[in-house]
XYZ file of C-alpha atoms in Angstrom:
340
model
C -0.049 0.501 0.291
C 3.214 1.868 0.625
C 4.490 1.976 -3.030
C 1.168 2.432 -4.323
C 0.245 5.382 -2.444
C 3.421 7.080 -3.611
C 1.962 7.131 -7.058
C -0.440 9.102 -8.114
C -2.143 7.614 -10.394
C -2.505 4.767 -7.833
C -3.259 7.337 -5.265
C -6.707 8.333 -7.664
C -7.555 5.076 -7.861
C -6.864 3.323 -4.675
C -9.111 6.426 -3.156
C -11.582 5.538 -5.638
C -11.634 2.411 -4.160
C -11.585 2.425 -0.618
C -14.937 5.138 -1.087
C -16.204 2.731 -2.763
C -15.836 0.372 0.181
C -16.996 2.925 2.758
C -20.259 2.779 0.476
C -20.887 -0.676 0.694
C -20.528 -0.404 4.368
C -23.488 1.910 4.602
C -25.144 0.467 1.789
C -25.074 -3.126 2.525
C -26.085 -4.818 5.704
C -23.351 -6.004 8.327
C -23.219 -9.441 7.270
C -22.633 -8.565 3.290
C -19.452 -6.306 3.804
C -17.006 -6.549 1.403
C -14.599 -8.974 2.851
C -10.929 -9.405 2.988
C -10.675 -11.724 -0.151
C -13.391 -9.603 -2.089
C -11.162 -5.728 -1.448
C -8.216 -8.213 -2.075
C -9.825 -9.420 -5.426
C -10.216 -5.442 -6.787
C -7.031 -4.540 -5.540
C -5.673 -7.283 -8.226
C -7.858 -5.440 -10.257
C -5.783 -2.446 -10.460
C -4.617 -1.536 -13.636
C -0.592 -2.191 -14.304
C -0.018 1.730 -13.599
C -1.446 1.957 -10.196
C 1.056 -0.568 -9.550
C 4.413 1.252 -9.614
C 5.039 0.554 -13.410
C 4.734 3.863 -14.564
C 6.008 7.009 -12.740
C 4.726 9.171 -10.433
C 4.782 11.750 -12.988
C 3.226 11.892 -17.103
C 5.917 11.326 -19.587
C 5.763 12.854 -22.903
C 7.055 10.529 -25.216
C 9.570 12.863 -26.189
C 11.604 13.007 -23.098
C 12.296 9.233 -23.934
C 12.723 9.903 -27.119
C 16.717 9.545 -28.513
C 19.309 7.081 -29.939
C 20.406 3.737 -29.247
C 23.917 4.408 -28.239
C 26.962 1.954 -29.758
C 26.337 -0.317 -26.055
C 22.694 -0.573 -26.937
C 21.388 2.012 -24.180
C 19.061 4.204 -24.961
C 19.676 7.734 -24.643
C 17.282 10.374 -24.436
C 18.229 13.418 -26.525
C 17.023 16.014 -23.981
C 18.641 16.163 -20.826
C 19.018 18.208 -17.950
C 22.170 19.318 -16.759
C 23.256 20.698 -13.472
C 24.783 23.982 -12.612
C 26.929 25.251 -9.780
C 24.255 25.994 -7.061
C 24.220 24.120 -3.934
C 22.627 20.837 -3.149
C 19.003 22.588 -1.905
C 18.793 23.901 -5.024
C 20.015 20.990 -7.189
C 17.611 19.225 -5.283
C 14.356 22.005 -6.229
C 15.609 22.012 -9.698
C 15.574 18.323 -10.261
C 12.396 17.962 -9.292
C 10.858 20.380 -11.039
C 12.470 19.142 -14.141
C 11.017 15.960 -13.195
C 7.292 17.084 -13.523
C 8.295 18.842 -16.505
C 9.118 15.718 -18.146
C 13.124 15.492 -18.231
C 14.186 12.156 -17.819
C 17.894 11.944 -19.015
C 20.040 14.246 -16.255
C 23.781 15.201 -16.652
C 24.878 15.770 -12.841
C 28.610 16.513 -13.120
C 31.105 17.305 -10.472
C 31.923 19.933 -11.418
C 28.993 21.423 -10.093
C 29.369 19.966 -6.666
C 25.773 19.405 -5.914
C 25.454 15.724 -7.225
C 24.011 14.930 -3.556
C 21.705 17.149 -3.516
C 20.168 15.690 -6.977
C 19.893 12.476 -5.863
C 17.742 13.134 -2.893
C 15.551 14.983 -5.985
C 15.214 11.583 -7.411
C 15.055 9.213 -4.511
C 12.046 11.914 -3.057
C 10.162 11.605 -6.654
C 8.874 8.003 -7.105
C 10.008 7.676 -10.542
C 11.029 4.148 -10.957
C 14.846 3.926 -11.427
C 14.132 2.457 -14.815
C 12.965 5.455 -16.346
C 16.147 7.577 -15.691
C 19.273 7.951 -17.242
C 21.737 9.429 -15.375
C 25.148 10.405 -15.929
C 27.649 11.344 -13.320
C 31.590 12.659 -14.405
C 35.309 12.583 -13.915
C 37.400 15.217 -12.863
C 41.339 13.956 -13.781
C 43.217 16.121 -16.522
C 45.397 17.547 -13.853
C 46.768 14.181 -13.525
C 50.312 13.457 -15.392
C 51.021 10.115 -16.829
C 49.201 6.750 -17.008
C 49.424 5.664 -13.180
C 48.449 9.138 -11.456
C 45.156 9.540 -14.209
C 44.122 6.389 -13.604
C 44.442 6.303 -9.850
C 42.666 9.761 -9.609
C 39.884 9.025 -12.319
C 39.031 5.427 -10.183
C 38.543 7.628 -7.084
C 36.262 10.313 -9.156
C 34.132 7.105 -10.044
C 34.025 5.784 -6.766
C 33.150 9.555 -5.475
C 30.048 9.475 -8.046
C 28.673 6.369 -6.549
C 29.028 7.667 -3.061
C 27.093 10.880 -3.683
C 24.795 9.189 -5.837
C 24.144 6.650 -3.461
C 20.935 7.992 -2.015
C 19.276 7.193 -5.155
C 20.662 4.265 -7.068
C 24.476 2.524 -7.080
C 25.039 1.991 -10.322
C 24.930 5.174 -13.449
C 24.152 4.726 -16.697
C 26.876 6.583 -18.281
C 30.258 8.071 -16.380
C 31.850 10.916 -18.789
C 35.445 12.434 -18.280
C 34.727 16.190 -17.874
C 38.693 16.839 -19.786
C 41.224 14.777 -21.636
C 44.444 14.857 -19.660
C 47.506 16.871 -20.524
C 49.225 13.429 -23.252
C 48.291 10.389 -24.481
C 48.983 8.633 -22.026
C 47.335 10.619 -19.138
C 43.992 9.622 -21.448
C 45.145 6.289 -21.913
C 45.267 5.805 -17.586
C 41.481 8.276 -17.403
C 40.173 5.328 -19.802
C 41.565 2.610 -17.558
C 39.989 3.464 -15.053
C 36.532 4.362 -16.469
C 36.632 0.945 -17.918
C 37.110 -0.821 -14.323
C 34.149 0.661 -13.586
C 32.007 -0.862 -16.697
C 33.785 -4.018 -15.693
C 31.846 -3.522 -11.947
C 29.159 -2.950 -13.724
C 28.529 0.220 -11.680
C 28.105 1.915 -15.337
C 25.878 0.791 -18.244
C 28.224 3.063 -20.831
C 31.428 5.379 -20.945
C 31.802 8.730 -22.804
C 33.564 11.787 -22.796
C 33.830 15.441 -22.767
C 35.467 18.307 -25.117
C 37.828 15.520 -26.622
C 39.164 16.779 -30.372
C 39.177 13.411 -32.999
C 42.858 12.870 -32.806
C 42.246 12.748 -28.446
C 39.263 10.048 -29.359
C 41.750 8.524 -31.624
C 43.710 7.765 -28.398
C 41.274 5.155 -27.305
C 40.446 3.911 -30.392
C 44.440 3.071 -31.306
C 43.659 0.301 -28.581
C 41.811 -2.242 -30.111
C 40.365 -4.130 -27.283
C 39.280 -0.772 -25.820
C 35.831 -0.026 -24.079
C 34.289 2.517 -27.677
C 33.155 5.918 -26.042
C 29.466 6.063 -26.055
C 29.245 9.919 -26.019
C 31.493 13.161 -26.998
C 29.742 15.963 -24.824
C 31.078 19.233 -26.580
C 30.561 22.987 -27.100
C 28.166 22.665 -30.058
C 24.933 24.395 -30.941
C 24.022 27.543 -33.736
C 26.774 30.359 -33.466
C 29.765 27.593 -33.156
C 30.625 26.962 -36.760
C 33.857 29.130 -36.600
C 35.306 26.880 -33.702
C 34.676 24.031 -36.791
C 36.265 24.661 -39.464
C 33.570 27.121 -40.878
C 30.762 24.026 -40.585
C 29.221 22.574 -37.165
C 28.420 19.690 -39.093
C 32.536 18.718 -39.837
C 32.777 17.634 -35.862
C 28.977 15.675 -35.996
C 30.616 13.858 -38.729
C 34.369 13.786 -37.360
C 32.403 11.725 -34.325
C 29.948 9.641 -36.213
C 32.387 7.932 -38.006
C 33.497 6.650 -34.882
C 30.489 5.706 -33.540
C 30.009 7.973 -30.968
C 27.155 10.498 -30.369
C 28.102 14.001 -29.716
C 26.119 16.200 -26.890
C 25.938 19.884 -26.545
C 26.789 21.502 -23.466
C 25.570 25.013 -24.119
C 23.434 24.734 -26.631
C 21.622 28.097 -26.166
C 24.630 29.999 -25.479
C 25.727 31.475 -28.501
C 22.602 31.265 -30.318
C 20.179 33.514 -28.606
C 22.956 36.347 -29.956
C 22.403 38.857 -32.575
C 21.898 37.396 -36.334
C 21.797 34.137 -35.011
C 18.967 34.959 -32.505
C 17.236 36.565 -35.384
C 17.941 34.281 -37.926
C 16.274 31.036 -35.600
C 13.048 33.592 -35.140
C 12.628 33.816 -38.437
C 12.069 30.278 -39.038
C 10.359 30.062 -35.510
C 7.363 32.019 -36.941
C 6.672 29.146 -39.490
C 6.909 26.057 -37.236
C 5.453 28.758 -33.875
C 8.372 28.179 -32.059
C 10.964 30.393 -30.251
C 14.716 31.283 -31.212
C 15.269 28.954 -28.608
C 12.999 25.837 -29.519
C 14.342 26.190 -33.270
C 18.208 26.390 -31.645
C 17.437 22.617 -30.090
C 15.743 21.251 -32.739
C 18.523 22.256 -35.172
C 20.734 20.153 -32.535
C 18.735 17.266 -32.617
C 18.326 17.122 -36.697
C 22.065 17.287 -37.046
C 21.903 13.869 -35.402
C 22.668 14.945 -31.811
C 22.042 15.305 -28.368
C 21.636 18.208 -26.264
C 22.095 18.893 -22.438
C 20.551 22.581 -20.998
C 21.369 24.351 -18.215
C 19.069 25.050 -15.054
C 19.840 28.280 -13.101
C 18.876 28.933 -9.653
C 15.038 28.555 -9.212
C 12.890 31.559 -10.157
C 9.753 31.632 -11.174
C 9.825 30.934 -14.502
C 11.867 27.870 -14.734
C 9.442 25.362 -15.315
C 8.113 27.686 -18.794
C 11.748 27.247 -19.759
C 11.884 23.737 -18.420
C 8.603 22.579 -20.850
C 10.226 25.385 -23.910
C 12.891 23.424 -24.048
C 11.345 19.919 -23.903
C 8.487 20.794 -27.064
C 11.097 21.006 -30.023
C 9.617 16.871 -31.363
C 6.848 18.010 -33.065
C 8.527 19.294 -35.665
C 11.525 19.361 -38.241
C 13.832 21.839 -40.337
C 14.441 21.442 -43.515
C 17.577 20.602 -44.882
C 18.434 24.087 -46.372
C 17.220 26.138 -42.789
C 19.244 23.369 -41.250
C 22.090 23.956 -43.843
C 21.832 27.856 -43.372
C 22.435 27.765 -39.296
C 25.193 25.148 -39.640
C 27.144 27.748 -41.122
C 25.940 30.745 -38.268
């Protein structure tokens, strides 16, 4: 009963059930009151969703739509990325994000609030299997294979400790930055592979890796292949990718790696980029931000949008960022925005 009553569909269904039972107690003679067996039979008729197979909150299909990673794991396109604020703010914002429909979360060690995030997950009642949780390891200051491996291994353990109130595994562990040289990168990756071998992560990923740095990992034919490379990416980033943002997507794709954009709106909502997105948005009834995020999805990439400190408009912004899966840009629009 405790499990059932924590879930909204169950609360409504069980409330109706007990109301019906109370009515029977009034309208039926004492000998005809519902027996325990009758109540048990009625409870068995509760729909499966009320028994806990559905989440506490309604989940739009778009929240789980995404990519099949090279490990076979589903990776939802839209991710909520926690930023630097205290654990209390992280807890509140994560709950708001869950209410709005997010199920993919990037809880970076750099944000220093993984425990607050974990408390929100534990409080929410959303089944763990509905969530995709990504943690991160910061070990780019370690020099050499052994030092990088040791520091990265400690980072992996610290992620699990921080998330312990909500889960005993993560869906993805990500290196926040590559080490200073090839040997250090190999040491970093060896530690992540050890975590995968312990089955406390379902996939391995990197962040801010160039194609050449990715190839340090790929050079070892027995190495686990990275699933995701999180990069500064979005409308307005063409100048750092040889004049066309499509080039970096192609470099990762041919290695079987999905690009995830961090700070995807950083440049898109400024100057001529915002004007271009807004003009396209008029055609679809969408905002400039929604067009910019749709462009990332149409480029075959994921994105993680940042959640700043909770303000009155936070739920509306979070929903706006998820409301991009009911339209697609034309090839001409995609190509034009890629050159900005």
